[in-house]
XYZ file of C-alpha atoms in Angstrom:
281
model
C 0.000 0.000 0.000
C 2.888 2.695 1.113
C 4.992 1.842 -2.584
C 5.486 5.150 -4.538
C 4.931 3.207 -8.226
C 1.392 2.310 -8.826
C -0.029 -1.449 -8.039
C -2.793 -3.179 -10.115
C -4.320 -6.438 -9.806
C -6.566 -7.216 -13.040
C -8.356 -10.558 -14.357
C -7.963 -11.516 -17.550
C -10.896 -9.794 -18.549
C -9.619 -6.135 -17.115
C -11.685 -6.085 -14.179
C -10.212 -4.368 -11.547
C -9.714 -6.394 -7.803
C -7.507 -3.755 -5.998
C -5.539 -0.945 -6.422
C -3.062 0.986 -4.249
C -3.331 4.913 -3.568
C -0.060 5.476 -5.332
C -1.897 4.473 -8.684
C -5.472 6.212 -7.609
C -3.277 9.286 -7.701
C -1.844 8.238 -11.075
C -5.352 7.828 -12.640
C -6.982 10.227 -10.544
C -9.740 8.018 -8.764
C -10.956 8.780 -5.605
C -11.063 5.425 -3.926
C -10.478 1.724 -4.402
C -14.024 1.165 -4.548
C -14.386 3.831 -7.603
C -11.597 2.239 -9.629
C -13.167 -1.446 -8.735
C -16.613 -0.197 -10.549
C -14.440 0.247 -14.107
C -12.876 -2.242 -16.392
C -8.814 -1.201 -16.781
C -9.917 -1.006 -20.962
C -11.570 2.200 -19.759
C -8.129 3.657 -18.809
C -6.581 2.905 -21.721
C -6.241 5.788 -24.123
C -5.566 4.030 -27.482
C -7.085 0.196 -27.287
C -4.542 -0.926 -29.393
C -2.039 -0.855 -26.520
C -4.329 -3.066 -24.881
C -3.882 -5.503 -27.784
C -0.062 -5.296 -27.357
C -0.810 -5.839 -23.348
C -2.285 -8.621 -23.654
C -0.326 -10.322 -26.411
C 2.492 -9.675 -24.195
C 1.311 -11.034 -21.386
C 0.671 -14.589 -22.784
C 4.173 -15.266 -22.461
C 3.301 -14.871 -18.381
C 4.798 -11.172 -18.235
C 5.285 -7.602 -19.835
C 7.957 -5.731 -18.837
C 8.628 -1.903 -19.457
C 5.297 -1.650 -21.527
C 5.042 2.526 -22.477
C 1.673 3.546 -23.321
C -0.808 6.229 -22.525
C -3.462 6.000 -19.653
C -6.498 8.290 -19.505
C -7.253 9.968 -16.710
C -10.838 10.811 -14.487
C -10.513 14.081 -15.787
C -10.277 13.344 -19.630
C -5.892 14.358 -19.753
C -3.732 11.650 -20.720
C -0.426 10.362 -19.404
C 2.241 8.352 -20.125
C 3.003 5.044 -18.184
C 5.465 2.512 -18.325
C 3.894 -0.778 -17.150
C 5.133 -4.383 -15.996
C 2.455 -7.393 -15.534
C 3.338 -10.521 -14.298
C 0.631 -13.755 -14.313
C -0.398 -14.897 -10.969
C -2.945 -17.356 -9.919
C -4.069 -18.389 -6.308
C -7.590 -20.615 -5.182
C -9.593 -17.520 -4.315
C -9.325 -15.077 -7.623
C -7.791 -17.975 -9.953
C -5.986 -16.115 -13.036
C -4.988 -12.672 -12.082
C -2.489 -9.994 -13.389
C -0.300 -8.199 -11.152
C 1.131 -4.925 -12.579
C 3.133 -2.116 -11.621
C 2.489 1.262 -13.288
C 4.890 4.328 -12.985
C 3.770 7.556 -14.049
C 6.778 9.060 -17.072
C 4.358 12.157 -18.350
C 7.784 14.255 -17.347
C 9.922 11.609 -19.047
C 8.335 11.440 -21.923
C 7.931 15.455 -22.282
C 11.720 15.950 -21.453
C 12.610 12.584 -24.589
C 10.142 15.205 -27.080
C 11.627 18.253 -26.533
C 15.176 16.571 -26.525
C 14.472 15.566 -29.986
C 12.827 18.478 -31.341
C 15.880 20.256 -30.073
C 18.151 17.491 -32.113
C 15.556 18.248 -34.815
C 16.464 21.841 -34.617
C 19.995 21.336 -34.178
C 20.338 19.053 -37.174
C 18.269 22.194 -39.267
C 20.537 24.649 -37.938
C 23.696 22.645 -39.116
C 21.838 21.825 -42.880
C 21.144 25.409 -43.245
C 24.503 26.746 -42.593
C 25.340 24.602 -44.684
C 23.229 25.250 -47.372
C 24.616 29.157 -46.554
C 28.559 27.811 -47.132
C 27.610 25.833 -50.420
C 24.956 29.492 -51.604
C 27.856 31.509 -50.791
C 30.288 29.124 -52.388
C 28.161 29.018 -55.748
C 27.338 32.661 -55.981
C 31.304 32.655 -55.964
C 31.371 30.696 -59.088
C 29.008 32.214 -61.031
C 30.571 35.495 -60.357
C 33.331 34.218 -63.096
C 30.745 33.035 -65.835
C 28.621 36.006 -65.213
C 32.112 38.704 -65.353
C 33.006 37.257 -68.537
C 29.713 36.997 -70.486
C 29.211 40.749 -69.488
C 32.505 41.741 -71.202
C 32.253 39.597 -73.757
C 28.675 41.335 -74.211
C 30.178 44.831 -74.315
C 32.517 44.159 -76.957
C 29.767 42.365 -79.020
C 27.904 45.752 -78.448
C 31.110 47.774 -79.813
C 31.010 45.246 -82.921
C 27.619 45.386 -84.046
C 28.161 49.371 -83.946
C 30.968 48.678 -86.008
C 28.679 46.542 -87.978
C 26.160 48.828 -88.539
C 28.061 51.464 -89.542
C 29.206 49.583 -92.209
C 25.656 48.410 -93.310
C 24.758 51.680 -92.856
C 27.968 52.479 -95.413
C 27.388 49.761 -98.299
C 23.432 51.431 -98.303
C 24.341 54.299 -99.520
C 26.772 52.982 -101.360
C 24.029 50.800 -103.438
C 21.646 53.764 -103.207
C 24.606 56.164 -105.370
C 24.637 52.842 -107.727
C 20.609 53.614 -108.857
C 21.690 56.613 -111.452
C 24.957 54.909 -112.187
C 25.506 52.505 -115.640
C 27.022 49.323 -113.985
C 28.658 45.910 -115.384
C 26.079 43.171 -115.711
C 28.130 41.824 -112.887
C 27.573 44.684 -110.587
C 24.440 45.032 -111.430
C 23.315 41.245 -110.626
C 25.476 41.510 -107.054
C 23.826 44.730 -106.371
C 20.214 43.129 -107.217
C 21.474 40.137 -105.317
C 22.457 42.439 -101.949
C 19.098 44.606 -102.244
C 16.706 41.055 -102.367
C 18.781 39.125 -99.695
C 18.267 42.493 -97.401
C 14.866 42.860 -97.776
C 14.333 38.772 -97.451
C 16.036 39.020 -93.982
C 14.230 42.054 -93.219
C 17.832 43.904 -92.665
C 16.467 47.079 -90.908
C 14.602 45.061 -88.374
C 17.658 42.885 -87.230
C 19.663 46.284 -87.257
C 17.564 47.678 -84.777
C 16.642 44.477 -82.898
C 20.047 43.739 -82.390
C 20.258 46.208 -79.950
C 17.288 45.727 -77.736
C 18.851 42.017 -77.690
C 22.140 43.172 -76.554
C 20.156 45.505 -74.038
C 17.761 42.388 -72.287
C 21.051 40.537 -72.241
C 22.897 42.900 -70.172
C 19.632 43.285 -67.925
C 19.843 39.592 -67.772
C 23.177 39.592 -66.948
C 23.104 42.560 -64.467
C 20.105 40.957 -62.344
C 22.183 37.893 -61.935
C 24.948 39.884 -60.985
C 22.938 41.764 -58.199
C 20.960 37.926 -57.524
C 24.084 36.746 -56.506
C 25.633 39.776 -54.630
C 22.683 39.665 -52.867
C 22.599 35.805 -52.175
C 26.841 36.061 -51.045
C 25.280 38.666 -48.442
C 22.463 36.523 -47.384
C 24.470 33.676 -46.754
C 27.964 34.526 -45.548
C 28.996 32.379 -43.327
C 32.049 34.427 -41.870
C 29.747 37.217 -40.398
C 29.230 36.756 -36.662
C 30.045 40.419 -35.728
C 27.474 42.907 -35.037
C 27.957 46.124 -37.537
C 26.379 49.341 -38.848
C 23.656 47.945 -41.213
C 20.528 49.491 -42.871
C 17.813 47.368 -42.556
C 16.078 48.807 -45.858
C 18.957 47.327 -47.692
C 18.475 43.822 -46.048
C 15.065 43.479 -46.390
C 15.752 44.267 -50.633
C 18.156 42.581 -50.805
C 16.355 39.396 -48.954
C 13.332 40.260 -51.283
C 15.692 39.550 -54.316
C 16.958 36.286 -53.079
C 13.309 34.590 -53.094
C 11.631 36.416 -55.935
C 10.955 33.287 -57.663
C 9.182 31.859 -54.619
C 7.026 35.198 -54.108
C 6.122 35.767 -57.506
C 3.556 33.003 -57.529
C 2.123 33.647 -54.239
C 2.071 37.581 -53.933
C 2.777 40.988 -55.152
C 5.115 42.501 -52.893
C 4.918 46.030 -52.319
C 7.578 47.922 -51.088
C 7.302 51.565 -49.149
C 10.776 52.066 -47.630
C 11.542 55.426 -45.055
C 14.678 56.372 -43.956
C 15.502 54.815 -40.636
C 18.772 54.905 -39.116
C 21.140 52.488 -39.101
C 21.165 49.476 -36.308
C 23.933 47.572 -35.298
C 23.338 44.299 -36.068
C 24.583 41.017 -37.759
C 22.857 41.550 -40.927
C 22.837 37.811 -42.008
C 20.848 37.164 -38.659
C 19.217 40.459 -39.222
């Protein structure tokens, strides 16, 4: 009567014979003679545990069994209990079980591993912020060259044009001239082939090309500026920072996520600036 873990005596059909107060406290009954009025199935707060109980308990004991009890009051708790198979004249078959209350076990083992959980995403991101940071590195290179190579294709196709520009007017002084059969069929032959490839249009397109490639070019340049920021690893010391810039630059980083869920409107004030660790920031 005077243990501190909870004593049960079943029968095999989970009626209750006695109880002592250590596990009326753990279920929250009043009295033995409340707890003898219900079957132990009643207690149980998933009935497939009960399954497992009894399966267990064929082999003539369960040891360590953790499952959930319900309580008078409707909460649940966590239990760890042990059965043994007894049998004497006067009750025949009977189980006799300890029960120990682990709610505070159990709660501790949960928020253990949702720390490890946490711990394990902390670790993944910063890593995902080394590899981002290592990346944006190499496409730095890619992007550097493309964008010169772009600016002297730009210089060329002024060249170019120029020239195109040059050999129209030198085919338009041709009209009141008497040419050679022969210049006369290449000069045909230049004036169809420049009208088939619409000439004028590709002169001028050209350009707006050249243009939406630099864009191009430019946004990745500022993409991954902005992503090295985001994800520098190095950065632990607090510094002057202007949170405007962090939150743009942030908003760049995940455009392609937020363009199919929202429009984002910015309205940025000036606000001083904070010192802060702007990755964290």
């Amino acid at each position: 009567q005077n243990v501190p873990m909870g004593i049960l005596l079943t029968n095999p059909e989970g009626r209750i014979l006695d109880a002592n107060p250590a596990l009326l406290d753990i279920l929250g009954v009043p009295s033995v003679e409340d707890i003898q009025q219900s079957m132990i199935q009643n207690f149980y707060y998933n009935q497939e545990d009960r399954n497992i109980f009894l399966e267990g308990i064929k082999t003539g004991q369960v040891n360590n069994l953790e499952l959930r009890f319900k309580k008078t009051d409707g909460s649940s708790i966590w239990c760890s209990i042990s059965s043994v198979l007894q049998e004497n004249n006067q009750e025949g078959e009977f189980y006799l079980s300890s029960v120990q209350d682990i709610t505070e076990r159990k709660k501790m083992e949960e928020e253990k591993a949702n720390l490890m959980i946490q711990l394990t995403q902390t670790e993944k991101l910063a890593s995902i912020g080394q590899l981002a940071a290592g990346v944006a590195h190499e496409i730095n290179n890619p992007v550097g060259f493309v964008s010169s190579n772009l600016n002297s294709l730009s210089d060329y196709i002024t060249d170019l044009n120029r020239l195109i520009n040059l050999s129209h007017r030198l085919i338009h002084t041709l009209e009141d001239k008497d040419l050679t059969p022969e210049v006369t069929e290449l000069k045909n032959e230049i004036q169809a082939f420049s009208k088939e490839i619409d000439l004028e249009f590709i002169s001028q397109d050209i350009g707006d090309l050249m243009d939406d490639c630099q864009e191009g070019l430019d946004r990745i340049g500022k993409i991954v500026i902005d992503l090295k920021d985001f994800a520098h690893p190095g950065k632990k010391e607090p510094e002057l920072c202007n949170v405007n810039v962090g939150i743009a630059s942030t908003l760049n980083v995940i455009t392609n996520e937020l363009k199919y869920k929202a429009t984002v409107v910015t309205d940025y004030s000036t606000v001083p600036l904070i010192m802060a660790v702007p990755q964290q920031i």
